[in-house]
mmCIF file of C-alpha atoms in Angstrom:
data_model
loop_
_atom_site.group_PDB
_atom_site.id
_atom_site.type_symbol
_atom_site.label_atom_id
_atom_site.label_comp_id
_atom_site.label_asym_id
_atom_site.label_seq_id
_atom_site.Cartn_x
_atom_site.Cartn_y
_atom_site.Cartn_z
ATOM 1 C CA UNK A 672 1.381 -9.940 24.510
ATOM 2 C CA UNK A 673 -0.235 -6.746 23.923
ATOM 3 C CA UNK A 674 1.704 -3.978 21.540
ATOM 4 C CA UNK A 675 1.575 -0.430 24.617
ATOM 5 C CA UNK A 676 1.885 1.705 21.375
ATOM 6 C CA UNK A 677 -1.755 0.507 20.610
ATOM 7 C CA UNK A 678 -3.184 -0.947 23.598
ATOM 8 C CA UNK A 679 -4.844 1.765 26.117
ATOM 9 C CA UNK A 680 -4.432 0.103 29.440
ATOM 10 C CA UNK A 681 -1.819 0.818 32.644
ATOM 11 C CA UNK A 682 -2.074 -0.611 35.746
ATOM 12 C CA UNK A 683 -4.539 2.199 37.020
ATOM 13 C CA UNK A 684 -7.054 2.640 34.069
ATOM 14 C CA UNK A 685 -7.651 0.676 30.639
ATOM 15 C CA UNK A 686 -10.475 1.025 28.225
ATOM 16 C CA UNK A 687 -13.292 -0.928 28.771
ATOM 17 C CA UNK A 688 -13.045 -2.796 25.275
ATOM 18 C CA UNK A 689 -9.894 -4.410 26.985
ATOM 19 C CA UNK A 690 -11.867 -5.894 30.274
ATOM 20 C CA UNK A 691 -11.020 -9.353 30.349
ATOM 21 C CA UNK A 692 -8.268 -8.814 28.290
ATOM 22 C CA UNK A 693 -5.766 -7.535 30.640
ATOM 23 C CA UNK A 694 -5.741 -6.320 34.343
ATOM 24 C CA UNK A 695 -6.018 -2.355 35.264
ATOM 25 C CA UNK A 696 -8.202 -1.461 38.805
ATOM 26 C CA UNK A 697 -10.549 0.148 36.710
ATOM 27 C CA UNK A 698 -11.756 0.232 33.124
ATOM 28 C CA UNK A 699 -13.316 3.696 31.358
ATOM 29 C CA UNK A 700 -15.431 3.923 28.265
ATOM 30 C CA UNK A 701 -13.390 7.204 27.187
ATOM 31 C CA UNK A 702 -14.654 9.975 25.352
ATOM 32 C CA UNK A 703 -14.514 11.095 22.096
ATOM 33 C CA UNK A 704 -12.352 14.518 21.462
ATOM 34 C CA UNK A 705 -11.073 16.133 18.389
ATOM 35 C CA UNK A 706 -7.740 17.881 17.720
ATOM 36 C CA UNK A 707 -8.122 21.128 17.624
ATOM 37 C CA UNK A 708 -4.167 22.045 17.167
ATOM 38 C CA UNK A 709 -2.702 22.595 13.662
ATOM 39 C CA UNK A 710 -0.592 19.678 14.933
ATOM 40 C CA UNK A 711 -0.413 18.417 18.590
ATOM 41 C CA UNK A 712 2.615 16.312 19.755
ATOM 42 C CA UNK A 713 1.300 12.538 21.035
ATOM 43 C CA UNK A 714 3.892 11.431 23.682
ATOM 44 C CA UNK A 715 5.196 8.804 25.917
ATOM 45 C CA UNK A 716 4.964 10.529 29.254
ATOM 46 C CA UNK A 717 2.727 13.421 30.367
ATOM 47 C CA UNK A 718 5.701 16.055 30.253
ATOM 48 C CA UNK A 719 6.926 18.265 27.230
ATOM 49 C CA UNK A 720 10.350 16.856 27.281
ATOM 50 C CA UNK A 721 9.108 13.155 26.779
ATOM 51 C CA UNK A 722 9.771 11.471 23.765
ATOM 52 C CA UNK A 723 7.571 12.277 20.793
ATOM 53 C CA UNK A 724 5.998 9.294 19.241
ATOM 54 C CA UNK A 725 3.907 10.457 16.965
ATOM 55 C CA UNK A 726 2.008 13.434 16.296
ATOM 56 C CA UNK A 727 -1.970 13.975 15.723
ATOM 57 C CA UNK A 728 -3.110 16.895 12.937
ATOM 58 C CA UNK A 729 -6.059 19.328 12.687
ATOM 59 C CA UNK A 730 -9.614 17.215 12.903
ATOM 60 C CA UNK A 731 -8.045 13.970 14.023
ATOM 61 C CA UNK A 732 -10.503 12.079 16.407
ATOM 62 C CA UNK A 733 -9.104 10.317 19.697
ATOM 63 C CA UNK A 734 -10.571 8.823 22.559
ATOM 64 C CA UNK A 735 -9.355 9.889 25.844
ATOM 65 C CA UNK A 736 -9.606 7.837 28.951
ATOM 66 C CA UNK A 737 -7.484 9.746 31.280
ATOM 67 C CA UNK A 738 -6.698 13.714 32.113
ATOM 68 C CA UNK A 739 -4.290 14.758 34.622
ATOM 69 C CA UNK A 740 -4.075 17.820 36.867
ATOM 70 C CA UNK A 741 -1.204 19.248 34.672
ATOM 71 C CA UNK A 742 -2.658 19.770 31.127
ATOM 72 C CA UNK A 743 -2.413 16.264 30.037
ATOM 73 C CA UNK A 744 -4.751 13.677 27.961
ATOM 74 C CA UNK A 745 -4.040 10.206 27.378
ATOM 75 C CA UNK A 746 -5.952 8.608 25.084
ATOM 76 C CA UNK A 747 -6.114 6.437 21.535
ATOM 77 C CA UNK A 748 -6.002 7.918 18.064
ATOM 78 C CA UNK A 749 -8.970 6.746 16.011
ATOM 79 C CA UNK A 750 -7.133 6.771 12.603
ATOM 80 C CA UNK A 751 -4.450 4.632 13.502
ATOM 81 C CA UNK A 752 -5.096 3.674 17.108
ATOM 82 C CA UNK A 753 -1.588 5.099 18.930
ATOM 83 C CA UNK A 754 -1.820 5.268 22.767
ATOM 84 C CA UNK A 755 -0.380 8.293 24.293
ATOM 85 C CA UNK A 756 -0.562 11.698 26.218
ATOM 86 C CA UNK A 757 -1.888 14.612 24.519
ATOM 87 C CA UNK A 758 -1.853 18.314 24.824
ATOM 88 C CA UNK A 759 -5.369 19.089 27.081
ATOM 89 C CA UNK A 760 -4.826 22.619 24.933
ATOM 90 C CA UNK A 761 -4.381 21.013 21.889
ATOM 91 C CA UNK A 762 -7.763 19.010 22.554
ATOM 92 C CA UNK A 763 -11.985 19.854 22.238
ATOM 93 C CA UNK A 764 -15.081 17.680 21.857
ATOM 94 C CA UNK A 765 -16.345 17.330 18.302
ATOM 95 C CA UNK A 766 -18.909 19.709 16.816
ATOM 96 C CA UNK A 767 -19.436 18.511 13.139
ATOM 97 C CA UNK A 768 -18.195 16.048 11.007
ATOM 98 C CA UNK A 769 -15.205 17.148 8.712
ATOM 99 C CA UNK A 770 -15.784 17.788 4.919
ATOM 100 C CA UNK A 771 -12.460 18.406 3.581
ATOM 101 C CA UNK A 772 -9.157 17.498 3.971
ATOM 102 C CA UNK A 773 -5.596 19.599 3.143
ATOM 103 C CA UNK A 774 -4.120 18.079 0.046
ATOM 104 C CA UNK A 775 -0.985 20.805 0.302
ATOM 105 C CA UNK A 776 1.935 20.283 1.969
ATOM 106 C CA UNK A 777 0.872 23.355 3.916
ATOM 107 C CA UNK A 778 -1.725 26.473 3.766
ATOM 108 C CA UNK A 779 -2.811 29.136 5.362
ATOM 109 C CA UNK A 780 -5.610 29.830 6.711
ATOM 110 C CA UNK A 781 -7.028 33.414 6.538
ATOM 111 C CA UNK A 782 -9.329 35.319 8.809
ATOM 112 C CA UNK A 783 -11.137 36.669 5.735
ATOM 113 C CA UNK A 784 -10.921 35.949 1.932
ATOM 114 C CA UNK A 785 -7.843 37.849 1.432
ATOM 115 C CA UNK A 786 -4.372 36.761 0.918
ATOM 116 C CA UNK A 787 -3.181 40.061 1.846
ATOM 117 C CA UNK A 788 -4.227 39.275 5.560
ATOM 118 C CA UNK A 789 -2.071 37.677 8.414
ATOM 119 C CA UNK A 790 -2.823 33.995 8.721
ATOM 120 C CA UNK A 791 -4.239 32.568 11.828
ATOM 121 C CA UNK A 792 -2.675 29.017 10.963
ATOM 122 C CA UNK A 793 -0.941 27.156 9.249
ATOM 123 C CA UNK A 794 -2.465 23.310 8.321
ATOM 124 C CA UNK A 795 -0.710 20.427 6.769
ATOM 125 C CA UNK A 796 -1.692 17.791 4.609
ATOM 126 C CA UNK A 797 -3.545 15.080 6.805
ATOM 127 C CA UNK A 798 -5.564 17.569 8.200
ATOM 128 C CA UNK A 799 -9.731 17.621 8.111
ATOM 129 C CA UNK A 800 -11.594 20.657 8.130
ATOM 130 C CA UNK A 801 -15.571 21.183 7.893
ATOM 131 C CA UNK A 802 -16.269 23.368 5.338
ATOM 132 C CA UNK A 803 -19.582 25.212 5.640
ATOM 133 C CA UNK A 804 -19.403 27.975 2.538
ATOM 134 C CA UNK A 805 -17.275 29.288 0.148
ATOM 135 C CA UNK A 806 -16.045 32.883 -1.040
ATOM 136 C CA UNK A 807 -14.807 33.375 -4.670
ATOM 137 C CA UNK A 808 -11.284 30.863 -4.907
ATOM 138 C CA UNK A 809 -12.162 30.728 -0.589
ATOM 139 C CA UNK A 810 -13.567 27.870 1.376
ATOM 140 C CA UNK A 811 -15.443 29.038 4.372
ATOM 141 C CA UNK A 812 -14.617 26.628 7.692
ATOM 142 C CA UNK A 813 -16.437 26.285 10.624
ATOM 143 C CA UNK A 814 -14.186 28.195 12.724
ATOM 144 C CA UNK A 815 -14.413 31.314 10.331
ATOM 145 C CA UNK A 816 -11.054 30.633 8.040
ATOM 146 C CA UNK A 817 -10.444 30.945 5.237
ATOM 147 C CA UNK A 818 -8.451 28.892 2.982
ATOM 148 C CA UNK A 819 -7.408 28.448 -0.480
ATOM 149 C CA UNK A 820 -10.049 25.936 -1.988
ATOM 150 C CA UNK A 821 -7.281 24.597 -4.327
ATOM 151 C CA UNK A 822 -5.387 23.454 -1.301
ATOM 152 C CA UNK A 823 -8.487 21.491 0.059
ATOM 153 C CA UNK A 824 -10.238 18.012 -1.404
ATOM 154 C CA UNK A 825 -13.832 16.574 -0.579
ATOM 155 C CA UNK A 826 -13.277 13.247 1.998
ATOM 156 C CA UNK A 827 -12.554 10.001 0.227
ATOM 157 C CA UNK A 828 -10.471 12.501 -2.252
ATOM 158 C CA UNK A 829 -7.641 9.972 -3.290
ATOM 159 C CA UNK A 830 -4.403 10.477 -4.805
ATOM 160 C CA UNK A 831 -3.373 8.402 -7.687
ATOM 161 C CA UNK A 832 0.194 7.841 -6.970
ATOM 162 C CA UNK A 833 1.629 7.763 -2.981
ATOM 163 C CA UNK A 834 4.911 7.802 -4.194
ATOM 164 C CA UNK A 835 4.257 11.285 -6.018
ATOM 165 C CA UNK A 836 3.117 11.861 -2.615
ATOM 166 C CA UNK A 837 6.150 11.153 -0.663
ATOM 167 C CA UNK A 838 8.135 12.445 -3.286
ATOM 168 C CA UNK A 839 6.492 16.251 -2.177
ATOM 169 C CA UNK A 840 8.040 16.145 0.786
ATOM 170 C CA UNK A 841 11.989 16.036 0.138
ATOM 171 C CA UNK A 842 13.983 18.839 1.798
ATOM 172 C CA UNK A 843 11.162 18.235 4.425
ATOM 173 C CA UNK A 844 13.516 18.294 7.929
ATOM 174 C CA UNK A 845 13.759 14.803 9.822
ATOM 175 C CA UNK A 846 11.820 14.847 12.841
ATOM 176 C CA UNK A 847 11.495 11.501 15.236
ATOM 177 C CA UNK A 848 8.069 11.095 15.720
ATOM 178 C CA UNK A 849 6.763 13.949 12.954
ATOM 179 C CA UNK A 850 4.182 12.912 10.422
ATOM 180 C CA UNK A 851 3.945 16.353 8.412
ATOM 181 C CA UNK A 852 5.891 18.852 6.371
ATOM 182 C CA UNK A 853 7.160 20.556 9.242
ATOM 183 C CA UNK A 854 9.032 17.336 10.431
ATOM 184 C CA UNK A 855 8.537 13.921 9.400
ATOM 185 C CA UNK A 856 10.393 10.602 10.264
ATOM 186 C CA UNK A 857 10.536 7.452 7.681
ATOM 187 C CA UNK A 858 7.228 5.764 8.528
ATOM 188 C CA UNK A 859 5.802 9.151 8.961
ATOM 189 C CA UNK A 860 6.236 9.862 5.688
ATOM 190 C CA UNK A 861 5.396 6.054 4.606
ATOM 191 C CA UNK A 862 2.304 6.560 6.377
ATOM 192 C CA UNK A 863 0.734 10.092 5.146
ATOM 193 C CA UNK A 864 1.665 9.047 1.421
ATOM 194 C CA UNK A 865 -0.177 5.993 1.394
ATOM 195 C CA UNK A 866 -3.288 7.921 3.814
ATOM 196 C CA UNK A 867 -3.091 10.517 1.033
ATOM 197 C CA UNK A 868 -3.836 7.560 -1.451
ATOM 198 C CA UNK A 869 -6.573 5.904 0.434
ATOM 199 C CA UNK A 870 -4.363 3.148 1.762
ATOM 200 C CA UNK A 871 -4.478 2.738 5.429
ATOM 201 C CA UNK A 872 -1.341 2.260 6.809
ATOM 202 C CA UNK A 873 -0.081 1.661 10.957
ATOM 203 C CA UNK A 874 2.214 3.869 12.109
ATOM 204 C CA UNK A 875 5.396 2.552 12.726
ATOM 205 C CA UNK A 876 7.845 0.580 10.442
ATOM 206 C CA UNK A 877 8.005 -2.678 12.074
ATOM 207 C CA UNK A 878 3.883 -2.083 12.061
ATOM 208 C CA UNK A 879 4.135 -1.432 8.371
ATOM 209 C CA UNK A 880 6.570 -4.584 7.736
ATOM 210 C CA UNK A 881 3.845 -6.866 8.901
ATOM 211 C CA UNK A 882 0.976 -5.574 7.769
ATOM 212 C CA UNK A 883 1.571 -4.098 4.346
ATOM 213 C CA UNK A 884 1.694 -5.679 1.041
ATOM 214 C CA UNK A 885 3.178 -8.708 0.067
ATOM 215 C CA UNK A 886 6.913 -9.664 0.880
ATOM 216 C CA UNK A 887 9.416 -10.025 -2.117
ATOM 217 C CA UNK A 888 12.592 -12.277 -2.080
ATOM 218 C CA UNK A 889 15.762 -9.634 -1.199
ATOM 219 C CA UNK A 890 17.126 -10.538 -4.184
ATOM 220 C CA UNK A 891 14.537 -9.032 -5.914
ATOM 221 C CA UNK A 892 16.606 -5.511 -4.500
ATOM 222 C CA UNK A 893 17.872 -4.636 -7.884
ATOM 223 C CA UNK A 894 14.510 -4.824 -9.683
ATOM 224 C CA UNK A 895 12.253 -3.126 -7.518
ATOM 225 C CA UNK A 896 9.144 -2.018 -8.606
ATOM 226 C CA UNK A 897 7.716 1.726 -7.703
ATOM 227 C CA UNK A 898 5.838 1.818 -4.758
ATOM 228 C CA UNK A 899 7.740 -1.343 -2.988
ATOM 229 C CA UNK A 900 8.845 -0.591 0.265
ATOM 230 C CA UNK A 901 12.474 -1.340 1.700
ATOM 231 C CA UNK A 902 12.946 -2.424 5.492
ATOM 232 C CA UNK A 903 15.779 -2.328 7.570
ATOM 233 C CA UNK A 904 15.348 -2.414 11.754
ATOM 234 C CA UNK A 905 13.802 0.846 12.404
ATOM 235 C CA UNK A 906 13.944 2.027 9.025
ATOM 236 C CA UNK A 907 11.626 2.177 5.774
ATOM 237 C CA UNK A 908 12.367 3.854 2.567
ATOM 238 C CA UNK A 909 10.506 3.847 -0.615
ATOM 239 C CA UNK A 910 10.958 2.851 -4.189
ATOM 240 C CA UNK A 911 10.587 5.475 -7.000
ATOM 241 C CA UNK A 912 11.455 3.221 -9.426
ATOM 242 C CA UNK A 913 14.541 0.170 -9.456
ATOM 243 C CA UNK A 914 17.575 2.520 -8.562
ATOM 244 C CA UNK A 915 16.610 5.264 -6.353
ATOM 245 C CA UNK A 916 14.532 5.622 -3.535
ATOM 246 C CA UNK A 917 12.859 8.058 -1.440
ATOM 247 C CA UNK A 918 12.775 8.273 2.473
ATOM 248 C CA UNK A 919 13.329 10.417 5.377
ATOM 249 C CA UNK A 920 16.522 9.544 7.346
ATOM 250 C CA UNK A 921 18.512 11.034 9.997
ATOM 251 C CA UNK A 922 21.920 10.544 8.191
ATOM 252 C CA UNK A 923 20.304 13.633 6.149
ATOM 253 C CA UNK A 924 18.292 15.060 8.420
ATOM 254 C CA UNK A 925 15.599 15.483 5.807
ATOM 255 C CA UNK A 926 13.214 13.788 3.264
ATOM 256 C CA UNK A 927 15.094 12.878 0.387
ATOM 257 C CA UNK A 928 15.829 10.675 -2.923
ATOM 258 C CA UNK A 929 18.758 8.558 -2.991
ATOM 259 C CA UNK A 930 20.514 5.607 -5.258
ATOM 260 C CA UNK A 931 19.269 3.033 -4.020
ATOM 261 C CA UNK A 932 22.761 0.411 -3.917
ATOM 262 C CA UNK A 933 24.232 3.140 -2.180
ATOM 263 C CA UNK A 934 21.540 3.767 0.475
ATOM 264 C CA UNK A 935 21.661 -0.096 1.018
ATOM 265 C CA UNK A 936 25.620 -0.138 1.192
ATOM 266 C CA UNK A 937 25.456 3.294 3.121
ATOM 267 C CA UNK A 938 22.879 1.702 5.598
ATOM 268 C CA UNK A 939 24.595 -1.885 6.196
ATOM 269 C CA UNK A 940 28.277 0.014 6.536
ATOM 270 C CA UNK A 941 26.523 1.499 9.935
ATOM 271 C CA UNK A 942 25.687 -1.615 10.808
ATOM 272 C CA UNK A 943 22.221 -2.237 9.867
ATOM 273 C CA UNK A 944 21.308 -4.440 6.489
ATOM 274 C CA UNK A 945 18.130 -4.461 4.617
ATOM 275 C CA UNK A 946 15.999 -7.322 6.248
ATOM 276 C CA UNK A 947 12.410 -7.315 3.776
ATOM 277 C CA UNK A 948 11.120 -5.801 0.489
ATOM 278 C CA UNK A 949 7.087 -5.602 0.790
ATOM 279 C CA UNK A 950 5.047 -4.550 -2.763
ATOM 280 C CA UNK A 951 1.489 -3.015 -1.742
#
């Protein structure tokens, strides 16, 4: 049975990796687009009130198969190979490789190298950028911004700790679908940590359950380790050390650090109890 959230096939179209796979009347080759949006919403249906899966930042590569005749892509993210509709606006085929990525939370990018002038955007952390000169504590991008060169890393920059990482983002608003500082949901935040780190991570938590690390007995609750991730159904936090964790909820509404027996008693009291403990 093949997973929709990463398989780009309907009944009418379906990559043509996936021929022989599974049945579509046609299959398309796709084409290669970048996002050109600070961040563009990825979403189930081709209409702005559809649910938001996930979201796709500045210099993220996708592969669109499909446009519509109302401003819509659908298409597969390279990085972590999500399937959904996408912005046309938000969308533009790729010029040069990026450079750079944001390491901040969020900048601003400048239309000259001044701090004193209006941004034309603001970029979160995830984002790629191709840097092509600088200007005093300025790097120069390709579209003409200007941003804080302290707020950018070369790519294959890695972060030493993703739970330092995660732990940047409390007070950060819960968002269902969000994967940046603006709005981020649990495996959104599970995920851009561990990117951050060099660690690549699927998108979702049941996704994450399987895949990452190694699983530890649930007894093992009251010794965690930092960096061991906690899994209920539809839920992941993370481990700062063996009482409290970190995670984005939406009994908060925000990113944020919590004891960790109370999170668990909190949790299974609304009816949902811890079900694996995985240590990358």
């Amino acid at each position: 049975m093949h997973d929709p959230r990463l398989t780009p096939a309907r009944g009418d179209i379906a990559a043509s990796y996936l021929e022989g796979k599974v049945e579509a009347a046609r299959f398309v080759a796709g084409e290669p687009f970048e996002v050109i949006a600070a961040v563009a919403p990825l979403r189930r249906a081709p209409t702005a009130d559809a649910e938001l899966m996930t979201q796709a930042l500045k210099g993220e590569r996708v592969t669109i198969y499909d446009h519509n005749s109302e401003g819509w892509a659908w298409g597969q993210l390279d990085s972590d190979g999500y399937v959904g509709w996408l912005p046309d606006a938000a969308l533009a085929k790729p010029v040069q490789a990026p450079t750079h990525g944001v390491t901040a939370l969020r900048t601003f990018a400048f239309p000259g190298p001044s701090i004193k002038l209006p941004p034309v955007e603001t970029l979160v952390m995830g984002s790629v950028l191709t840097v092509t000169g600088e200007d005093g504590a300025f790097a120069i991008t390709r579209e003409g911004w200007h941003l804080p060169k302290s707020h950018l890393a070369a790519i294959g920059h890695r972060e030493a700790d993703f739970v330092a990482v995660a732990e940047r983002f409390v007070g950060t608003p819960y968002l269902w679908g969000g994967k940046s500082s603006f709005g981020i949901d649990c495996s959104g935040l599970v995920q851009i940590s561990l990117n951050a780190s060099g660690v690549g991570c699927p998108r979702d938590s049941d996704m994450q359950q399987a895949s990452l690390g190694h699983a530890i007995d649930l007894a093992e609750a009251t010794k965690l380790r930092r960096g061991d991730l906690l899994f209920w159904k539809g839920h992941v936090a993370i481990a700062r050390d063996a009482k409290t964790i970190v995670h984005a909820n939406a009994h908060h509404m925000a990113t944020v650090v919590e004891d960790t027996a109370g999170a668990i008693a909190r949790i299974k009291a609304a009816g949902s109890t811890l079900v694996a403990i995985r240590r990358i």
